[in-house]
Tab-separated table of C-alpha atoms in Angstrom:
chain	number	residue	atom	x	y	z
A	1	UNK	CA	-3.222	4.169	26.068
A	2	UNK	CA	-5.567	3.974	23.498
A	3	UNK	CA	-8.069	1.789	21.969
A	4	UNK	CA	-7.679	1.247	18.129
A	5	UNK	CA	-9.097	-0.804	15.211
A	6	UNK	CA	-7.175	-2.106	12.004
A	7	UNK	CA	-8.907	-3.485	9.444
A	8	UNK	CA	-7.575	-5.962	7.549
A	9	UNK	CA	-4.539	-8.170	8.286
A	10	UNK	CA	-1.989	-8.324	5.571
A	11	UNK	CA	1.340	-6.600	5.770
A	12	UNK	CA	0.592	-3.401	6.403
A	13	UNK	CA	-2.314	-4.376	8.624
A	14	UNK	CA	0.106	-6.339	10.762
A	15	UNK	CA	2.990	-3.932	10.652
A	16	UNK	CA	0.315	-1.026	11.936
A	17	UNK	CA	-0.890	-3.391	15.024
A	18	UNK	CA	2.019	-4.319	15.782
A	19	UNK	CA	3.518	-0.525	15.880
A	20	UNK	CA	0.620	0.237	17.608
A	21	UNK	CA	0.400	-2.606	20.598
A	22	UNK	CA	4.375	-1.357	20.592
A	23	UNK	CA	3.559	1.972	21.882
A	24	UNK	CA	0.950	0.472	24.472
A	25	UNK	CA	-2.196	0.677	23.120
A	26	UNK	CA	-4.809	-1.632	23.178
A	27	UNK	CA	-5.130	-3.247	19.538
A	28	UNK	CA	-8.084	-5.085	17.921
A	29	UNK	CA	-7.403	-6.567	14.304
A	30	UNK	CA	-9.830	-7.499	12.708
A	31	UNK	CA	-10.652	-9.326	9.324
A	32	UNK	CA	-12.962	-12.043	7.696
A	33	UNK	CA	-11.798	-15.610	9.290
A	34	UNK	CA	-10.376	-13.848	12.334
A	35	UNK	CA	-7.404	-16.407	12.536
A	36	UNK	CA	-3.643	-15.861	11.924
A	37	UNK	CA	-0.144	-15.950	14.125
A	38	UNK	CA	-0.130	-14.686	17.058
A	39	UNK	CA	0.817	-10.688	16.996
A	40	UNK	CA	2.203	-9.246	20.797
A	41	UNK	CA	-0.345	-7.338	22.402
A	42	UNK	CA	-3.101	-7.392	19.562
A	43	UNK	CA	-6.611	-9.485	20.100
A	44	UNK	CA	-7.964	-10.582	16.524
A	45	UNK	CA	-11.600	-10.396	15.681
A	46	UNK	CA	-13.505	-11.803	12.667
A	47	UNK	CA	-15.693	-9.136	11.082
A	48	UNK	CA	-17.203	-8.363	8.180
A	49	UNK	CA	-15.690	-4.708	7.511
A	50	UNK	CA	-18.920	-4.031	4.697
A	51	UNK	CA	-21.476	-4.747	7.849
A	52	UNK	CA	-21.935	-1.326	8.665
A	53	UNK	CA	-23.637	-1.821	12.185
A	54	UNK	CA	-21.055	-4.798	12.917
A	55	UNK	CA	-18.043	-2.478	11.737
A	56	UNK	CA	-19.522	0.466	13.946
A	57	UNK	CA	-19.817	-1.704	16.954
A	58	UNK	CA	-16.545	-2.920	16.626
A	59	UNK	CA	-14.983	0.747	16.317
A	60	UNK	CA	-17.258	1.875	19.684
A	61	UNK	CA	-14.478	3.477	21.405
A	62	UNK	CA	-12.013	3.405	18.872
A	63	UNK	CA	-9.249	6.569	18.536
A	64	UNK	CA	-8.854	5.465	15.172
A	65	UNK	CA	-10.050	3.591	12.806
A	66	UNK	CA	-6.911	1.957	9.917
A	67	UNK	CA	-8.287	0.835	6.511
A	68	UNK	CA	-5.590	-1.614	5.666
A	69	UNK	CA	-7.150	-3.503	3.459
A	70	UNK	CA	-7.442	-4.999	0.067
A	71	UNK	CA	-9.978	-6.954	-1.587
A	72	UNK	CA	-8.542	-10.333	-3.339
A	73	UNK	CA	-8.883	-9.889	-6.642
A	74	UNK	CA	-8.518	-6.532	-8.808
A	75	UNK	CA	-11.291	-7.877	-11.087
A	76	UNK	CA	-13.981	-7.394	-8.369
A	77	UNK	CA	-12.755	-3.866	-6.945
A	78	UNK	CA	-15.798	-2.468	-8.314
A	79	UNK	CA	-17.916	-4.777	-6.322
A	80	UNK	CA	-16.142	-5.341	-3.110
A	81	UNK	CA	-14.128	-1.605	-2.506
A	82	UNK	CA	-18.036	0.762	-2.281
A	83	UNK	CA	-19.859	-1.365	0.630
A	84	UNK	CA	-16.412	-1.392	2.675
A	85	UNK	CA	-16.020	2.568	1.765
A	86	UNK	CA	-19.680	2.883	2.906
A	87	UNK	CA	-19.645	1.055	6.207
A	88	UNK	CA	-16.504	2.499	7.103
A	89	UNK	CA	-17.352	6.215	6.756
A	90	UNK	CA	-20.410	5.175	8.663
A	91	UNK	CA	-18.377	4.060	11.503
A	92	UNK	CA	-16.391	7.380	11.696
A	93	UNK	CA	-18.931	9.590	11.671
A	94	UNK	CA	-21.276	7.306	14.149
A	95	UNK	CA	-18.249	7.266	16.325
A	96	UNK	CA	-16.247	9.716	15.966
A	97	UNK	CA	-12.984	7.812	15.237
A	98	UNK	CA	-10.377	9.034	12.877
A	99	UNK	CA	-10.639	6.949	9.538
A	100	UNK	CA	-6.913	6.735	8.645
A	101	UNK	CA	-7.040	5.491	4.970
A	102	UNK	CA	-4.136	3.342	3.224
A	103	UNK	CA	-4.211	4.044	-0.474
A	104	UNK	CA	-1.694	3.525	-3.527
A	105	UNK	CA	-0.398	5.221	-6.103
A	106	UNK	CA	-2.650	3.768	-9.133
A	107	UNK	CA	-4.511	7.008	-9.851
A	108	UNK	CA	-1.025	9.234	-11.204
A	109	UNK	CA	-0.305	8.476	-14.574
A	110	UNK	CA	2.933	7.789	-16.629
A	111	UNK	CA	5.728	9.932	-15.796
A	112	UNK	CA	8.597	11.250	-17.680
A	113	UNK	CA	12.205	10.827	-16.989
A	114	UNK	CA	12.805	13.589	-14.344
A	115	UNK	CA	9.561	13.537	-13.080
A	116	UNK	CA	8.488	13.312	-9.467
A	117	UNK	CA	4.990	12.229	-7.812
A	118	UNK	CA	4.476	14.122	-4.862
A	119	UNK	CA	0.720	14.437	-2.935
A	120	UNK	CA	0.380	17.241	-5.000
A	121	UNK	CA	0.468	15.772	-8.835
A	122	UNK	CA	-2.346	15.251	-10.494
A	123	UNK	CA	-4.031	12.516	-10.566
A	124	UNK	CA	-4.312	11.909	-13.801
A	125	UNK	CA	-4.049	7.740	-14.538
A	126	UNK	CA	-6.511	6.026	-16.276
A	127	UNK	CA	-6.803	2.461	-14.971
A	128	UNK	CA	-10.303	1.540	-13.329
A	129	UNK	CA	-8.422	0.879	-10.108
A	130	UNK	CA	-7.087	3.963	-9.541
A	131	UNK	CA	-9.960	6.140	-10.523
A	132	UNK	CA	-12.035	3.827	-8.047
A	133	UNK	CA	-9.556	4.648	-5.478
A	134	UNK	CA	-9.076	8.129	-5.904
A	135	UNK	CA	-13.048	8.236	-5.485
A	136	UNK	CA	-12.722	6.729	-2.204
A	137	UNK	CA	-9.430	9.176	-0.952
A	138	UNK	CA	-11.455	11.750	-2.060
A	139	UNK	CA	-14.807	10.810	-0.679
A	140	UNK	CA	-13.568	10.307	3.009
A	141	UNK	CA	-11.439	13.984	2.577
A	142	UNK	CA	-14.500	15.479	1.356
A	143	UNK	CA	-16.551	13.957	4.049
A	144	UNK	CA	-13.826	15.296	6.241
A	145	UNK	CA	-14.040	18.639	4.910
A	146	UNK	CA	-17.544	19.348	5.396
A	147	UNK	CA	-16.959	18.026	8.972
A	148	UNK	CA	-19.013	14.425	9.298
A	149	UNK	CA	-15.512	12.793	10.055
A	150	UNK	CA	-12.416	13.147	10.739
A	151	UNK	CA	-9.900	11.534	7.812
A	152	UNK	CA	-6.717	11.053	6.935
A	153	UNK	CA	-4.903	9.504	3.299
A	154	UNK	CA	-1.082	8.158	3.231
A	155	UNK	CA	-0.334	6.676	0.128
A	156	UNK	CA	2.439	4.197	-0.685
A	157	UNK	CA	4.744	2.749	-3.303
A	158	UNK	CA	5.206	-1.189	-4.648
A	159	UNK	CA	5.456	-2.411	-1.236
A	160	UNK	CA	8.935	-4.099	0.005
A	161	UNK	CA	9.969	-5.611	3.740
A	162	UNK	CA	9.096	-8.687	4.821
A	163	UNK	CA	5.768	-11.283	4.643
A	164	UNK	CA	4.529	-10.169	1.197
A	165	UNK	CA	5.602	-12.629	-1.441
A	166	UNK	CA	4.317	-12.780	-5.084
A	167	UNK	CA	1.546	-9.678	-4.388
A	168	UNK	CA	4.297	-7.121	-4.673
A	169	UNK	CA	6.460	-6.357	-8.116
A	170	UNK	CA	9.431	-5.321	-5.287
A	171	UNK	CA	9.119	-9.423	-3.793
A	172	UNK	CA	7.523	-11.403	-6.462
A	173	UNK	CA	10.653	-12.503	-7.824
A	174	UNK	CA	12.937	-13.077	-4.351
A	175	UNK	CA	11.677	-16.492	-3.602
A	176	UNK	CA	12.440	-17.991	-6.953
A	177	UNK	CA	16.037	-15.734	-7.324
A	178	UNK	CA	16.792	-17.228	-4.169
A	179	UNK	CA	17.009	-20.972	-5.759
A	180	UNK	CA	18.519	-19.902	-8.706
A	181	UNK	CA	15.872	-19.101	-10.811
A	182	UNK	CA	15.668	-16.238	-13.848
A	183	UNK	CA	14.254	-13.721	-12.802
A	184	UNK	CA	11.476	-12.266	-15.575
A	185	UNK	CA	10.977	-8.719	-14.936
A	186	UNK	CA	8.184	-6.490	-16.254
A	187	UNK	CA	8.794	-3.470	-18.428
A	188	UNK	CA	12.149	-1.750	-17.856
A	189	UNK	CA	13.997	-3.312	-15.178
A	190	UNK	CA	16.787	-0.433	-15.607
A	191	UNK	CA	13.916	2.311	-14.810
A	192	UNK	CA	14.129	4.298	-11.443
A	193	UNK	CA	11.108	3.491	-9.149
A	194	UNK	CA	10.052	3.948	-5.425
A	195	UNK	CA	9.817	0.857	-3.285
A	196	UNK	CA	7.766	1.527	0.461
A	197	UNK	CA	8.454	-1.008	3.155
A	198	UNK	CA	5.518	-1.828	4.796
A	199	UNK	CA	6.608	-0.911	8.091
A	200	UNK	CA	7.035	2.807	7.096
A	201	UNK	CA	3.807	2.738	5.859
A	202	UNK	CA	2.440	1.613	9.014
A	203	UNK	CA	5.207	4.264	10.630
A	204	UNK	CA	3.215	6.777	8.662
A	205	UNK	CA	-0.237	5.940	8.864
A	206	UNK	CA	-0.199	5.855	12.540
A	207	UNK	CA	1.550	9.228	12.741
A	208	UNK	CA	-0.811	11.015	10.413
A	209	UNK	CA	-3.956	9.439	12.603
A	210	UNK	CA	-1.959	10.913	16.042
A	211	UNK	CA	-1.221	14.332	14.623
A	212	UNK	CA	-4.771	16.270	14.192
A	213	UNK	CA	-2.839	18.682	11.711
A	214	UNK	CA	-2.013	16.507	9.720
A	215	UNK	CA	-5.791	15.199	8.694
A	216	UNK	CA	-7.818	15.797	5.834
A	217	UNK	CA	-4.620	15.465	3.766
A	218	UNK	CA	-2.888	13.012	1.554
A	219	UNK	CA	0.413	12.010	2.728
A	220	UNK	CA	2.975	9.723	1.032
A	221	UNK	CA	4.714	6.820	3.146
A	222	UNK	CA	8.159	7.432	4.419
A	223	UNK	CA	10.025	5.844	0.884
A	224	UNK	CA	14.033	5.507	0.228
A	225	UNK	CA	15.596	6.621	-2.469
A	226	UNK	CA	14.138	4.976	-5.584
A	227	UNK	CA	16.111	1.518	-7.013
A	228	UNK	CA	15.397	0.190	-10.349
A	229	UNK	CA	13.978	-3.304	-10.371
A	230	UNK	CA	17.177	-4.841	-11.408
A	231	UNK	CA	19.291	-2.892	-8.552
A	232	UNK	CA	16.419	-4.084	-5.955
A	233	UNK	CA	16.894	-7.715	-6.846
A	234	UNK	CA	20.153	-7.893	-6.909
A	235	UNK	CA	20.738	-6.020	-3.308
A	236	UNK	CA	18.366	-8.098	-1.836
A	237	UNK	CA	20.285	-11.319	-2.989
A	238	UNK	CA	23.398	-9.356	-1.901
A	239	UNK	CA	22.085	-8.916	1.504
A	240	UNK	CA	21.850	-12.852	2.097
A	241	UNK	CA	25.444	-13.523	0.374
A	242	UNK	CA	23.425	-14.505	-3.027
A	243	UNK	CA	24.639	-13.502	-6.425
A	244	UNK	CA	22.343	-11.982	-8.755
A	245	UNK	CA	20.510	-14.569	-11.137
A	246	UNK	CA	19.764	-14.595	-15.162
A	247	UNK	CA	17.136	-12.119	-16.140
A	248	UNK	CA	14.737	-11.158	-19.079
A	249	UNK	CA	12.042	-9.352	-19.859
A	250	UNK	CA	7.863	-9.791	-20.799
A	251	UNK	CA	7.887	-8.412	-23.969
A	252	UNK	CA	5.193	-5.489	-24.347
A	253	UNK	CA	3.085	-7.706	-26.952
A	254	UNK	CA	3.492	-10.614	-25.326
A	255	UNK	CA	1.980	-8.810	-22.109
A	256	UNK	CA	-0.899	-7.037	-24.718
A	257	UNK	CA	-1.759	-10.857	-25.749
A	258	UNK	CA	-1.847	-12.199	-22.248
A	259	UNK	CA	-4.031	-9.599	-21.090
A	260	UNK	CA	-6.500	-10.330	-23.992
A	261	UNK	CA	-7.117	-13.877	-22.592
A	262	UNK	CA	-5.723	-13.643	-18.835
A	263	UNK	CA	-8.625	-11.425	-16.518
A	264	UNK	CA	-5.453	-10.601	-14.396
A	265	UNK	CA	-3.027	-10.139	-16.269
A	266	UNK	CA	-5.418	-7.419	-18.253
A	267	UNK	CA	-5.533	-5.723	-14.806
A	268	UNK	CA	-1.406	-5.727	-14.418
A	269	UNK	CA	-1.272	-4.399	-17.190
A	270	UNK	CA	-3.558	-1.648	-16.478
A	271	UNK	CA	-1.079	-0.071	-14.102
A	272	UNK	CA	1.996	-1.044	-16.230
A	273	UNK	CA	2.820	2.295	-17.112
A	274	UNK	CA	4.551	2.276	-13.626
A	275	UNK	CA	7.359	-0.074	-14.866
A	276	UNK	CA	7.293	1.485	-18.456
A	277	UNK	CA	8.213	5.000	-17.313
A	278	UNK	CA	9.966	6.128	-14.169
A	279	UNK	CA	8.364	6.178	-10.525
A	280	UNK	CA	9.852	7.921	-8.184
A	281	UNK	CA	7.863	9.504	-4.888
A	282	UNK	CA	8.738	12.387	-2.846
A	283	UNK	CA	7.975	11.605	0.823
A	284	UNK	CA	9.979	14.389	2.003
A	285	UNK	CA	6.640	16.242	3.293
A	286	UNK	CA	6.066	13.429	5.835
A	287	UNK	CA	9.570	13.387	7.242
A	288	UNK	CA	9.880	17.455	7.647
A	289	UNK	CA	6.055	17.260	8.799
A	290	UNK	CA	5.161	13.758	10.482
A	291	UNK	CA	9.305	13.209	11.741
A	292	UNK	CA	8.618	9.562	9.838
A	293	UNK	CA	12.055	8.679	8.311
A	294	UNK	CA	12.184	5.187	5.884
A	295	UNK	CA	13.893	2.615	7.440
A	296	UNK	CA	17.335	2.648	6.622
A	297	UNK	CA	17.955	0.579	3.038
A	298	UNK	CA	20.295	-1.994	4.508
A	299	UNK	CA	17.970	-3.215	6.926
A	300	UNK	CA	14.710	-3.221	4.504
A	301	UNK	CA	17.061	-5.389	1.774
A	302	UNK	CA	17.620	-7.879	4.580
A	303	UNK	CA	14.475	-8.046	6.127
A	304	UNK	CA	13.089	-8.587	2.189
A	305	UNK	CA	15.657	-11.062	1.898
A	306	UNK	CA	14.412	-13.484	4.832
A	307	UNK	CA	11.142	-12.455	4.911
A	308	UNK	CA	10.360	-13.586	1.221
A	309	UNK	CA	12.599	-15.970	0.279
């Protein structure tokens, strides 16, 4: 048994303390208030992850350190993201925990039909958000590289699974299909793209912090084959005995307009070339290398179903 430290208690950040109080170690989660349901086997702790000297002293004796987190708003990524980066590299290299980073996929640009992202592609996207956090990948792999800390990356897909509502393009739309509702989708709906359940991702991350070969890389989270957003939506309703609902489409100017007058709505559609083109990951690397498998699609349709609806 181990002691470890996840920061930040979302999905993912639940999912990893969970998986990791699972396997017997001992499991501090920490964010802001502190407060939240009750997890098995994981103590919470309120903290201020961009206190340095706070963020160190919680990590004292920490294997590894997860970044799970994700500031509030996109519109303040510039402010909030560089004093977490800052006190968390701090903490890994004043204790000598592995910083185990959970990134996205904002910094590849617009593919083409056949195309596949793998950790490999360039990262060649243009949005502010993922050239701010391809900095930070890159910072913590380059501190890793010259030997200050010891760092790992795993990147994921739109999330999918359970407990993540309206902040996911995979869920946004479940709780309102569920009644009824049209369903409004952004760009293509009819478009192949990757969907990560958070628990893979939390499968992942905690295998790439175990495995010592496998740092100073970027991995991708275990991901099933890719659905379109109109073939997610409408297995998900399957999976509860609910028939698919009317949809329709944001039209590209109407999204252009609302991003002229909307702060975030400008920021969706800053990363809306990944519903206007294909996305579709390759996580084959982490199953051959890590043994991480995605959950098998049947159970992460029903545990979207139930756990968003």
């Amino acid at each position: 048994m181990s002691h470890h430290l996840v920061l930040g208690a979302g999905p993912v950040g639940r999912a990893t303390a969970t998986l990791l109080a699972s396997q017997g170690h001992d499991v501090l989660l920490a964010h802001r208030s502190g407060t939240g349901a009750d997890l098995p086997g994981v103590r919470r702790v309120a903290l201020d992850a961009a206190d340095a000297r706070a963020l160190t002293d919680a990590a004292t004796g920490a294997a590894v350190i997860y970044n799970c987190m994700n500031p509030g708003s996109y519109t303040t990524w510039e402010r909030d993201w560089p004093p977490l980066q800052t006190a968390m590299l701090a903490a890994a290299e004043s204790t000598g925990a592995v910083l185990a980073i959970v990134s996205n996929l904002y910094m590849y640009g617009l593919q083409g039909t056949g195309d596949v992202i793998t950790p490999e592609s360039p990262t060649n996207g243009t949005d502010h958000k993922g050239l701010l956090r391809n900095r930070m990948d890159q910072e913590a792999l380059k501190a890793h590289q010259d030997g200050r800390i010891q760092a790992v990356v795993v990147r994921a897909s739109d999330y999918v699974g359970a407990g993540i509502g309206a902040n996911s393009m995979g869920t946004r739309l479940v709780a309102g299909a569920s009644k009824g509702k049209r369903a409004v989708f952004f760009g293509n709906p009819d478009l192949p793209h990757s969907w990560t359940d958070v628990e893979d991702v939390a499968s992942t991350v905690v295998a790439a912090a175990a495995d010592p070969q496998a740092h100073g890389r970027v991995w991708f989270a275990a991901t099933n084959p890719p659905r379109s957003q109109r073939e997610l939506l409408t297995e998900v309703l399957d999976a509860v005995g609910k028939p698919m609902v009317a949809v329709s489409t944001i039209p590209g100017a109407v999204l252009t307009l609302s991003a002229l007058l909307m702060p975030f709505m400008r920021e969706v559609k800053g990363v809306s070339h990944q519903f206007t083109g294909p996305w579709v990951i390759d996580s084959a690397q982490t199953e051959r290398e890590l043994a991480v498998a995605p959950t098998p699609w049947a159970e992460v349709l029903h545990r979207t179903a139930t756990g968003n609806g």
